[in-house]
Short mmCIF file of C-alpha atoms in Angstrom, two decimals:
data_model
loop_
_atom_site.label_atom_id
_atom_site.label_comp_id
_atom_site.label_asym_id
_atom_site.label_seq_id
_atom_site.Cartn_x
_atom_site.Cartn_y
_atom_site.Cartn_z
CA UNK A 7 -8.25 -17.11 15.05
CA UNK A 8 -11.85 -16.72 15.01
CA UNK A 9 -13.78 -15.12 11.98
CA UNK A 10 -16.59 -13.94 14.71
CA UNK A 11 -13.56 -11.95 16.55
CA UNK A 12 -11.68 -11.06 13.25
CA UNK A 13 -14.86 -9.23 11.99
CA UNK A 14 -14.99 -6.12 14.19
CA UNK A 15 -16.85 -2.75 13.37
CA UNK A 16 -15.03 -1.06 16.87
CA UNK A 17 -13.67 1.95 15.99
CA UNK A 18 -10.12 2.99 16.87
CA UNK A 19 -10.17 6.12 19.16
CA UNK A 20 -13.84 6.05 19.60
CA UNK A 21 -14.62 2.96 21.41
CA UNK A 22 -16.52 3.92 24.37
CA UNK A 23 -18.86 5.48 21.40
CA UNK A 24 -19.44 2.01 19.91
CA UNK A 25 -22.73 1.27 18.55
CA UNK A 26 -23.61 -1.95 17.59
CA UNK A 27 -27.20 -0.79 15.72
CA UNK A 28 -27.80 -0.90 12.25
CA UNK A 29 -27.06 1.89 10.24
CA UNK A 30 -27.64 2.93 5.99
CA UNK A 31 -24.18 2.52 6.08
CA UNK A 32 -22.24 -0.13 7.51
CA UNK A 33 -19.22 0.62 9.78
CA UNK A 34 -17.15 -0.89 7.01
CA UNK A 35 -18.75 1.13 4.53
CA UNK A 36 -18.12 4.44 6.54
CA UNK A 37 -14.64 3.05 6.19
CA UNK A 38 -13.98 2.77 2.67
CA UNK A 39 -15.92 6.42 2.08
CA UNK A 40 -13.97 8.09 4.90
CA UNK A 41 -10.63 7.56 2.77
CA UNK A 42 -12.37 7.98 -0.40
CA UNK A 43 -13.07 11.74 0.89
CA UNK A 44 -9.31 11.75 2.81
CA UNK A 45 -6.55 14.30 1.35
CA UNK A 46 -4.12 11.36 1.82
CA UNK A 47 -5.92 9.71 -0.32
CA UNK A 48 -6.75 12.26 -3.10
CA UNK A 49 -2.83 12.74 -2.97
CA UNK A 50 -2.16 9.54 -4.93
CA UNK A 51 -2.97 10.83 -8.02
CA UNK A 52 -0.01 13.19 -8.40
CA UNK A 53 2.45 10.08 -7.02
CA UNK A 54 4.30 7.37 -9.60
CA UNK A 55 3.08 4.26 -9.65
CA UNK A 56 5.87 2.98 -12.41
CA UNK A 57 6.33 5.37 -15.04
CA UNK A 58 6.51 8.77 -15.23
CA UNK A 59 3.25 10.55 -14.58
CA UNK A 60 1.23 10.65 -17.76
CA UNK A 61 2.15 13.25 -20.84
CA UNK A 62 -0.16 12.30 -23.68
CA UNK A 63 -0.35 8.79 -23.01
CA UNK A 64 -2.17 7.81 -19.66
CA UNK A 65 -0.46 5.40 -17.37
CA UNK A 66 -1.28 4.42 -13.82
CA UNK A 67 -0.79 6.50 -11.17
CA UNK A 68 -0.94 5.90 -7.29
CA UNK A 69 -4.44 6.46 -6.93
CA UNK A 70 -5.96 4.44 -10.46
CA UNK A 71 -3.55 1.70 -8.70
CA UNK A 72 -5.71 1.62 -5.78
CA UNK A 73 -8.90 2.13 -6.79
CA UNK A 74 -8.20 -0.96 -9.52
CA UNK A 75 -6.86 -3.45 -6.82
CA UNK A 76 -9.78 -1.67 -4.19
CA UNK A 77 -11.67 -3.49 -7.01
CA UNK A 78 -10.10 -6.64 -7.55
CA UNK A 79 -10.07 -6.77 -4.08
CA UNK A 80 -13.71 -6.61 -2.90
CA UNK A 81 -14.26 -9.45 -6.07
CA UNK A 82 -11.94 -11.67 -4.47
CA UNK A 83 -13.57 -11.14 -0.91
CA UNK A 84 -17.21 -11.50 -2.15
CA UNK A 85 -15.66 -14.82 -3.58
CA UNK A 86 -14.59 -16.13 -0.62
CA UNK A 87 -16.99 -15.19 1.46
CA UNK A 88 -19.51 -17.47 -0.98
CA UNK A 89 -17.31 -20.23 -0.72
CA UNK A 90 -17.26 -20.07 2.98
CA UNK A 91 -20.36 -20.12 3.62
CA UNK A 92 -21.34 -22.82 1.04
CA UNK A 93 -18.28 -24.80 3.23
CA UNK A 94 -19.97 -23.63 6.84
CA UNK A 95 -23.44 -23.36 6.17
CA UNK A 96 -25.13 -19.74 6.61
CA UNK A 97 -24.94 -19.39 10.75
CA UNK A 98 -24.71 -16.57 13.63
CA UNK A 99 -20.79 -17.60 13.15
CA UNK A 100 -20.45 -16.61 9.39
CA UNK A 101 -23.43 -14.37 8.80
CA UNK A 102 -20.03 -11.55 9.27
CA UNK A 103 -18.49 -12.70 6.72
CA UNK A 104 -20.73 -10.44 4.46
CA UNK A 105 -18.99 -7.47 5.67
CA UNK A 106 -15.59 -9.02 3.84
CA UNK A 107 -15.75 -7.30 1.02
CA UNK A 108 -15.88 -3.89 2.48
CA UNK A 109 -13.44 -4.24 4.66
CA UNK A 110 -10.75 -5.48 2.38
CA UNK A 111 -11.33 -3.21 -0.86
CA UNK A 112 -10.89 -0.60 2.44
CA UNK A 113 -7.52 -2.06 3.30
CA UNK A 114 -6.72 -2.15 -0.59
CA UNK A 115 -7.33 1.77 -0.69
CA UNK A 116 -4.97 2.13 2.34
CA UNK A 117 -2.48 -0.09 1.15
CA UNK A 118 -0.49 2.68 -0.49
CA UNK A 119 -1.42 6.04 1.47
CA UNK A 120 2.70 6.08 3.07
CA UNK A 121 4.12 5.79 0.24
CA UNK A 122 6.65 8.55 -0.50
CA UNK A 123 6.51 10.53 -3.70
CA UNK A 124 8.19 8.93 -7.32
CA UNK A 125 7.38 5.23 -7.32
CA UNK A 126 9.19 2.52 -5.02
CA UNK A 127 12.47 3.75 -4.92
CA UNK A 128 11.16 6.56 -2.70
CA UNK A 129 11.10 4.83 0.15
CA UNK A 130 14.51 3.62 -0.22
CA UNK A 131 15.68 7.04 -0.83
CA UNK A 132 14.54 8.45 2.54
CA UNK A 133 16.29 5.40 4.12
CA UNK A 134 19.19 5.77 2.57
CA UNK A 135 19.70 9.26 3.48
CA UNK A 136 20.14 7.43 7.53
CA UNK A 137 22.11 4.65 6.49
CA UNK A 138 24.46 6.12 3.79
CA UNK A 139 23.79 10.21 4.02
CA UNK A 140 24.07 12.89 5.80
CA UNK A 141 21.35 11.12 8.57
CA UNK A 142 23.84 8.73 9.20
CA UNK A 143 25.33 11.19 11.36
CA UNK A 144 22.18 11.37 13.76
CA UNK A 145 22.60 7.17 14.41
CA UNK A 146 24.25 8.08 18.06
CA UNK A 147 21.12 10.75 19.20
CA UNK A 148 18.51 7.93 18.67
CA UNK A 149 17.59 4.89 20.23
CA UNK A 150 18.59 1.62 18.27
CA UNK A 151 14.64 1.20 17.74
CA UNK A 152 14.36 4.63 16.49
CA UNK A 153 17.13 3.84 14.27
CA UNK A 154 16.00 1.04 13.00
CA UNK A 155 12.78 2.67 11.98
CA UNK A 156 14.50 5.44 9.97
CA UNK A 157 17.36 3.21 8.35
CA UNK A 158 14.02 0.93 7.58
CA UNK A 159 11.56 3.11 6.18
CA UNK A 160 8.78 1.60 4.85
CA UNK A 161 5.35 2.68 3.04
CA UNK A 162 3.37 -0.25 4.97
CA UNK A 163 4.59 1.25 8.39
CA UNK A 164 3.90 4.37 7.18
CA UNK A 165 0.20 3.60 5.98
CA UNK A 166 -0.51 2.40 9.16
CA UNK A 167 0.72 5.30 10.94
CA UNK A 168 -1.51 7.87 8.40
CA UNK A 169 -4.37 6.14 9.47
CA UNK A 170 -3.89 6.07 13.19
CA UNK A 171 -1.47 8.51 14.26
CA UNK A 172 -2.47 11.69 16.17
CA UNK A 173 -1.39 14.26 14.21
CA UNK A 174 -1.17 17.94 15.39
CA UNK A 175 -4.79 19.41 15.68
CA UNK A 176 -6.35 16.56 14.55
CA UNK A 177 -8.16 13.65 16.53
CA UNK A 178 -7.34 10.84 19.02
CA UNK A 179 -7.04 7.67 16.51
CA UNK A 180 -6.25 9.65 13.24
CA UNK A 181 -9.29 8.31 11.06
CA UNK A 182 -10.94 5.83 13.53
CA UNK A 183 -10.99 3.51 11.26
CA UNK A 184 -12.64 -0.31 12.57
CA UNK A 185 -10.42 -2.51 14.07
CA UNK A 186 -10.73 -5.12 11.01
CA UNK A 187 -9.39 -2.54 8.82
CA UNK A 188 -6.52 -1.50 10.68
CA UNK A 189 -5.47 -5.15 11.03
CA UNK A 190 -6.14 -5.92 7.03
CA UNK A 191 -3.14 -3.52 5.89
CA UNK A 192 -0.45 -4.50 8.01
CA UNK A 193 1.06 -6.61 5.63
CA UNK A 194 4.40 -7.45 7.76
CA UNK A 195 3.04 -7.31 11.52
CA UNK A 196 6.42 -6.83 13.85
CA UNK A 197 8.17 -3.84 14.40
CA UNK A 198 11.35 -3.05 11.93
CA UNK A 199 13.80 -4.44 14.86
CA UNK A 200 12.47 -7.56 13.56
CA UNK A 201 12.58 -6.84 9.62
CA UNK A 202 15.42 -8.72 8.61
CA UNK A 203 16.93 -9.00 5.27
CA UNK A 204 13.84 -7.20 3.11
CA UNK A 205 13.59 -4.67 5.23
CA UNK A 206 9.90 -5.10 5.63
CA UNK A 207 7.90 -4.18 9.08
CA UNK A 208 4.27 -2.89 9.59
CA UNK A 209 4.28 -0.21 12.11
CA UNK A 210 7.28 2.24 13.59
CA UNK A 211 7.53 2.28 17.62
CA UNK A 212 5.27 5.26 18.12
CA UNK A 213 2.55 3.17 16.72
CA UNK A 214 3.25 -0.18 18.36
CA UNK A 215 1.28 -0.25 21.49
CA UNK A 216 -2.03 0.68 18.85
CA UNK A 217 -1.31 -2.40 16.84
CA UNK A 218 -0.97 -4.69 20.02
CA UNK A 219 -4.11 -3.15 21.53
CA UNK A 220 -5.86 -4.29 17.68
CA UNK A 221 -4.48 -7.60 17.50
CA UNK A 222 -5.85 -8.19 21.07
CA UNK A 223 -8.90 -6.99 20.06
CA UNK A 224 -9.27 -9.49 17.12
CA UNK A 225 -7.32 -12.35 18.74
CA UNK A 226 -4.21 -12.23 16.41
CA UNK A 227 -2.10 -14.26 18.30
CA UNK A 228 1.50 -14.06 18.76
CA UNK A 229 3.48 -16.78 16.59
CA UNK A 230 7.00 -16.11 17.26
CA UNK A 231 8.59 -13.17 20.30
CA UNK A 232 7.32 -9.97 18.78
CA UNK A 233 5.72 -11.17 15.70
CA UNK A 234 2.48 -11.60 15.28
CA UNK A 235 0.18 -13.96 12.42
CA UNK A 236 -1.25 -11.92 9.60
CA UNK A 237 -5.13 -10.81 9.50
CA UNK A 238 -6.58 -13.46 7.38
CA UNK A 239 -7.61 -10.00 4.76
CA UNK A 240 -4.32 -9.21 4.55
CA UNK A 241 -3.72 -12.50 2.27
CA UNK A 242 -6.63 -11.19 0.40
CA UNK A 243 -5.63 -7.23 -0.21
CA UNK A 244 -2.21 -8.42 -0.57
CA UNK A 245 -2.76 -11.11 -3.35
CA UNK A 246 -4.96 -8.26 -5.34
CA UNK A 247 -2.06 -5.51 -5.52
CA UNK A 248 -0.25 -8.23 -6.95
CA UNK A 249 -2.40 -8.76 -9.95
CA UNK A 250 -3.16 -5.48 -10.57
CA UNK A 251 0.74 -3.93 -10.62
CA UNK A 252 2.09 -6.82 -12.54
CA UNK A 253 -0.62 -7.01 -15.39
CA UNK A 254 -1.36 -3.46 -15.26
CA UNK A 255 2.61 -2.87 -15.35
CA UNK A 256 2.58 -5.03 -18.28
CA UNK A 257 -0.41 -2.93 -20.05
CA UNK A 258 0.97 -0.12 -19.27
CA UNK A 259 4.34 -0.96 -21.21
CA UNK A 260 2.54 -2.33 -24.13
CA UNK A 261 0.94 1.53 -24.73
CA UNK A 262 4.47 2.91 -24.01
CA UNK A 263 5.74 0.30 -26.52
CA UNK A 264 8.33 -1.24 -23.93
CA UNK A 265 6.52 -4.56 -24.96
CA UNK A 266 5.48 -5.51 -28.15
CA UNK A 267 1.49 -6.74 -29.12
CA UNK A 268 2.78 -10.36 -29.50
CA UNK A 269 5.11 -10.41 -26.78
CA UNK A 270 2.24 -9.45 -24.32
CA UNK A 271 -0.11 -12.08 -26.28
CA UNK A 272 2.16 -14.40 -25.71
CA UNK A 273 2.63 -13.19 -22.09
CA UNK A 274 -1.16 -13.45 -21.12
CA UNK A 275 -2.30 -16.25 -23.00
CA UNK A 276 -0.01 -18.16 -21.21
CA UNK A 277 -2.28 -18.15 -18.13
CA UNK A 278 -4.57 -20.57 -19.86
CA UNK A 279 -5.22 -23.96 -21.63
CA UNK A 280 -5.28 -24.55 -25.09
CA UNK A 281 -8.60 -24.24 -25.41
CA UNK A 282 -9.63 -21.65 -23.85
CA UNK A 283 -6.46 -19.85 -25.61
CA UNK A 284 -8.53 -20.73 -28.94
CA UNK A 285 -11.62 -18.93 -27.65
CA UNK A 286 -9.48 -15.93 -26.75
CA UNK A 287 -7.97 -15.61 -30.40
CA UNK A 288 -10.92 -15.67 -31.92
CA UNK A 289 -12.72 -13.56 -30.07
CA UNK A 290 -10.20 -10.59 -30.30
CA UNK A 291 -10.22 -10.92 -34.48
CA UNK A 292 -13.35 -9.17 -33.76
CA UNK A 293 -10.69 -6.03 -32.10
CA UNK A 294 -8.66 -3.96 -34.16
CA UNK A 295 -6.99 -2.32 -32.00
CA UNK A 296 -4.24 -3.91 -30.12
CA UNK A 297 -4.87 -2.02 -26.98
CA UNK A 298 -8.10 -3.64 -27.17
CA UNK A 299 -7.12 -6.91 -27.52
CA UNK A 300 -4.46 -6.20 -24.62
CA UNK A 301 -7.36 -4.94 -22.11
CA UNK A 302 -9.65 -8.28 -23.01
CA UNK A 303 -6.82 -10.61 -22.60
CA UNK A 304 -5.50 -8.46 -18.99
CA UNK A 305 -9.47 -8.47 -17.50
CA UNK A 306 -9.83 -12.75 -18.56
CA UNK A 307 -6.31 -13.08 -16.96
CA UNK A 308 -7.59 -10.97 -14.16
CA UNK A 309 -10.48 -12.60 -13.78
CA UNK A 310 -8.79 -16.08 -13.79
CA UNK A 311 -6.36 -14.69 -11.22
CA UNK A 312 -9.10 -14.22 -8.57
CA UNK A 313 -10.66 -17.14 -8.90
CA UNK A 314 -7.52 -19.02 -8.12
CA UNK A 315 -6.27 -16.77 -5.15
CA UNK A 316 -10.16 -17.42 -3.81
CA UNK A 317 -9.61 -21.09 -4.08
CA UNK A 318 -6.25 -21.16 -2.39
CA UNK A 319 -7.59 -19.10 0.38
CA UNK A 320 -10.32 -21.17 1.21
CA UNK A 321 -8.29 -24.41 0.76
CA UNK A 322 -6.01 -23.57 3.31
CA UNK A 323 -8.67 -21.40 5.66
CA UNK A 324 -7.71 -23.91 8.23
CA UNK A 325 -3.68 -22.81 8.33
CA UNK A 326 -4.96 -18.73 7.66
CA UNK A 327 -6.74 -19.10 10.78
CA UNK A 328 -3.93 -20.71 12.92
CA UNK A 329 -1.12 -17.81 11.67
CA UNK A 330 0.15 -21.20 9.93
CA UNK A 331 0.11 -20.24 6.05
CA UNK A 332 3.26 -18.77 4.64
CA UNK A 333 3.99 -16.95 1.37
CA UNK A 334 1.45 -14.84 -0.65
CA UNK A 335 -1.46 -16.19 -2.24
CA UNK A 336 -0.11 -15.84 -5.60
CA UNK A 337 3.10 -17.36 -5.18
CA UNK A 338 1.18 -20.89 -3.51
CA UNK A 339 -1.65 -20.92 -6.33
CA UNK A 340 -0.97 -24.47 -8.24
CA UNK A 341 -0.21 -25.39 -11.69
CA UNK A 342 -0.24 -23.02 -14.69
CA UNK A 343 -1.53 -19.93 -13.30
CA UNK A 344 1.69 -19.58 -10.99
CA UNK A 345 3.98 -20.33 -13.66
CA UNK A 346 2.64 -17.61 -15.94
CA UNK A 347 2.90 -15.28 -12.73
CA UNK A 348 6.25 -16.04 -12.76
CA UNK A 349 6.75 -15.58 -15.95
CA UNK A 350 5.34 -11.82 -16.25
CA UNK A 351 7.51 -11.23 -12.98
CA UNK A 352 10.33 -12.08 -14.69
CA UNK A 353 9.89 -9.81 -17.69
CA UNK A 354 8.30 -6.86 -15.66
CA UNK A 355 11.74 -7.20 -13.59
CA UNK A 356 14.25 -7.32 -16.89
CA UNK A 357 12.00 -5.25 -19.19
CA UNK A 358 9.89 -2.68 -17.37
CA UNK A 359 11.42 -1.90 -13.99
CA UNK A 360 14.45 -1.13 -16.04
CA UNK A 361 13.33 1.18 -18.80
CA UNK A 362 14.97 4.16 -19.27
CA UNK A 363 11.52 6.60 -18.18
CA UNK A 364 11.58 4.12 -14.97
CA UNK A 365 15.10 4.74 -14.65
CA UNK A 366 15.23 8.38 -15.12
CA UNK A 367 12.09 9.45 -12.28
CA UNK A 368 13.93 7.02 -9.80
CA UNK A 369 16.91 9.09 -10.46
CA UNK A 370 15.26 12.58 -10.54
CA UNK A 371 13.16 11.12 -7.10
CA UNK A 372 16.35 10.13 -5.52
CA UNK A 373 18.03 13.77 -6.09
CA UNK A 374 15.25 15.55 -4.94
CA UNK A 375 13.95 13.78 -1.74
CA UNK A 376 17.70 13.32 -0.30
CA UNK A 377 17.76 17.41 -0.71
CA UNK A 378 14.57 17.87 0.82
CA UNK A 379 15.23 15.43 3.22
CA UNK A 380 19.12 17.12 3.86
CA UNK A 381 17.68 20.46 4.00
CA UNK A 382 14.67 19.82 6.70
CA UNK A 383 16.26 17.63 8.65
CA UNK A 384 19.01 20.08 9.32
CA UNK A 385 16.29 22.42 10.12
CA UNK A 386 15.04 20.65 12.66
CA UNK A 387 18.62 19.67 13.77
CA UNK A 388 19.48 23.00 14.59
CA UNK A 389 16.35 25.27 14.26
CA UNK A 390 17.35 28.66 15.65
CA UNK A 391 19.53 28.84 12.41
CA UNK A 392 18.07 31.86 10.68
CA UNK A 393 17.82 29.91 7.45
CA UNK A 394 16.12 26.59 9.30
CA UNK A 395 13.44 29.27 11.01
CA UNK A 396 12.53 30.16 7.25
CA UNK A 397 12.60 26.98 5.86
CA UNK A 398 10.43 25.59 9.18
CA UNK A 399 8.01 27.57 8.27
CA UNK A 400 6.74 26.06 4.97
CA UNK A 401 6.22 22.69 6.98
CA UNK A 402 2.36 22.13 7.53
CA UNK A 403 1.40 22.42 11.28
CA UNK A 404 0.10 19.23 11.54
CA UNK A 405 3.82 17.70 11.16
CA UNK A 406 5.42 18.37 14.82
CA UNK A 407 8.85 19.61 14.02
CA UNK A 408 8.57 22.05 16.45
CA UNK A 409 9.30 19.32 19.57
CA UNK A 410 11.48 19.25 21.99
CA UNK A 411 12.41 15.45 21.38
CA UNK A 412 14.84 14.83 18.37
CA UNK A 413 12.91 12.15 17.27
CA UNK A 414 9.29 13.46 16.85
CA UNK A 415 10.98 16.18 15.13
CA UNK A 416 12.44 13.77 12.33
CA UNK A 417 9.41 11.75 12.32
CA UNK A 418 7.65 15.10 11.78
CA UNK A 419 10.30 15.91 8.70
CA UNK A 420 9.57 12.37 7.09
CA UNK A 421 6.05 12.34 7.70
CA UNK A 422 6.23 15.58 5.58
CA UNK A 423 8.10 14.71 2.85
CA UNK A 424 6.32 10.90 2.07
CA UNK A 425 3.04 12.72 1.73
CA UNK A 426 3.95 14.51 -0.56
CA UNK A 427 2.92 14.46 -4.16
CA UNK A 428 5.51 14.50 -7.23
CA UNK A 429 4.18 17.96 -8.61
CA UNK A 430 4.84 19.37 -4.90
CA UNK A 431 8.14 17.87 -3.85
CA UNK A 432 9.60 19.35 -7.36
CA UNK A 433 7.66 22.62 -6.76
CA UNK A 434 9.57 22.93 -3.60
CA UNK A 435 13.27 21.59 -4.85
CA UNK A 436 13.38 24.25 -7.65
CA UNK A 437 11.97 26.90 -4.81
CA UNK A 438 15.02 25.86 -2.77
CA UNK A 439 17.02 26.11 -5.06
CA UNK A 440 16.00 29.34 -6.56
CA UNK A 441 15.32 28.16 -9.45
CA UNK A 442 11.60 29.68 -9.21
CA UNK A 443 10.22 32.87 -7.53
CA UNK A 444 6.95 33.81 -6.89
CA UNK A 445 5.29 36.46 -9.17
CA UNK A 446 6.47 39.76 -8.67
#
């Protein structure tokens, strides 16, 4: 791959308007404010990131997630792009990559628009509902590729299709976002035919043929039948949600008291050398509060973080560039950095993810988006039901569930329910249920 052909400010849906003139406002800049100002995007803050949304104590939500690792992000870019062109020499063939940072703290704000409602297991609820509910009963009306993309679902897909799809009365290419964005959030870039094992794919089939026509665009080559290699941004955006949901996840727990003071000390410090471990301690006796002393020890760690994902990713530019690099950038990163990864993956995975507030949303989410999910999808199922006509009505226009083809009616029902906030999918499960009546 080429960086000059990687780098491209074409915009998807508008490119026989393509201007290559300078503007106030880069293309890439016009990016990351477009979803800034998007309603997918403002939706976020009403989704779980990991706990329960915040009572009196303020955890992340969807949308601080992003804008943190938008942040990290564009740090890590800047970074890189440095290096490089310290390593290439400042040149008509690198003078682009100035416009890294824009485009991947873009991709890092996109990276979690599909998600569904309450946290991670949300996805896995809405595929469950084809594999082992009541959708499993619809297996024989699809195609297996339409299957596969239900039984599959998955919030990178979905992200991708936000930003590009066509939705009812809105415009050809969604948000015409630039090519180079597009590219840097598909983190897994093969259709869910090919997903294996995880479960992991980057688009559905109604959005395939816009992902080939963008890797051909940005000569993304082909590295195995159907799969393509990764945007090199994608290692970057990829490698920042990292850091930020597993040290955040572990801040977050210390002010929930799931982990103790020391046993996040402990935790954090471990990403350094003794000596610099020294320096640490004795700056935070000047902190008396131990959510202080957390937040300076998470933005060093942080900060330490980047500069090693930066120096991986420029180490092995060569592979990036030939689709030959495999793995994330923080699982490669050398020495004692990685090992204190681990380590805080290990204890977000037997202390955090299984807390009983974790526990409890993923159960409440599960209940309520397999009813939602029952109850529309046997609207659209069989919609001259007098009950289904009602219930049909409540769905926003832009969602088509009014086709005649099965399948763009379900896509219309899940495309409905994974943008939907906590607050709204609850709102609408007590409605449902009668448990809440408008104001007489």
């Amino acid at each position: 791959m080429d960086w000059n052909k990687l780098i491209s400010d074409k915009r998807l849906g508008l490119e026989q308007y393509h201007d290559p003139q300078l503007h106030t406002r880069s293309d890439f800049q016009r990016d990351y404010d477009r979803l800034i100002f998007s309603s997918p995007f403002r939706r976020l803050q009403n989704k779980t990131q990991v706990f329960p949304l915040p009572g009196s104590i303020f955890v992340h939500n969807r949308l601080t997630h992003s804008l943190e690792v938008s942040s990290v992000g564009r740090s890590m870019a800047n970074e890189v792009t440095n290096i490089l062109i310290d390593k290439h020499g400042f040149n008509i063939d690198t003078a682009k990559l100035r416009d890294m940072g824009d485009i991947v703290a873009t991709a890092c704000l996109a990276h979690d628009l599909g998600n569904p409602p309450f946290g991670h297991n949300g996805e896995k609820t809405i595929s469950s509902f084809f594999t082992e509910g009541a959708g499993l009963a619809l297996k024989p009306l699809l195609t297996d590729h339409q299957w596969s993309d239900f039984a599959h679902f998955e919030g990178n897909a979905n992200s991708f299709r936000l930003l590009t799809h066509q939705f009812e009365g809105r415009r050809k290419g969604g948000y015409a976002m630039t090519y180079s964005a597009l590219a840097s959030v598909v983190k897994y870039p093969f259709a869910s035919t090919q997903a294996g094992e995880k479960g992991k794919f980057g688009y559905f089939e109604t959005e395939e043929d816009i992902y080939l026509q963008v890797a051909e665009e940005l000569g993304i080559p082909e590295t195995e039948h159907g799969k393509h290699a990764r945007h090199p941004f994608v290692f970057l955006m990829e490698a920042a949600d990292d850091i930020c949901y597993q040290i955040m996840d572990i801040e977050d727990a210390h002010k929930l008291k799931i982990l103790s003071t020391s046993e996040v000390k402990d935790l954090l410090l471990n990403f350094f050398g003794e000596k610099e471990q020294l320096h640490m301690i004795d700056s935070m006796r000047r902190l008396d509060d131990p959510n202080e002393q957390v937040g300076y020890m998470r933005s060093k760690v942080i900060g330490a973080l980047v500069g090693g994902c930066s120096k991986e990713f420029t180490d092995h530019e060569t592979e990036i560039l030939a689709g030959d690099y495999h793995g994330s950038l923080t699982a490669n990163i050398p020495g004692r950095l990685s090992e204190a990864y681990a380590v805080c993956s290990e204890t977000a995975w037997n202390k955090i993810y299984n807390a009983p507030q974790v526990i409890d949303i993923e159960l409440a989410g599960n209940r309520i988006i397999t009813y939602l999910m029952e109850n529309l999808v046997g609207a659209v199922v069989a919609p001259e039901k007098a009950y289904s006509r009602l219930l049909l009505e409540k769905v926003p226009h832009q969602y088509n569930v009014r086709s005649d083809n099965l399948n763009t009616r379900l896509q219309g029902v899940v495309d409905h329910v994974s943008a939907m906030t906590d607050v709204y999918a609850l709102d609408l499960f007590r409605t449902l249920n009668g448990h809440t009546l408008p104001a007489v």
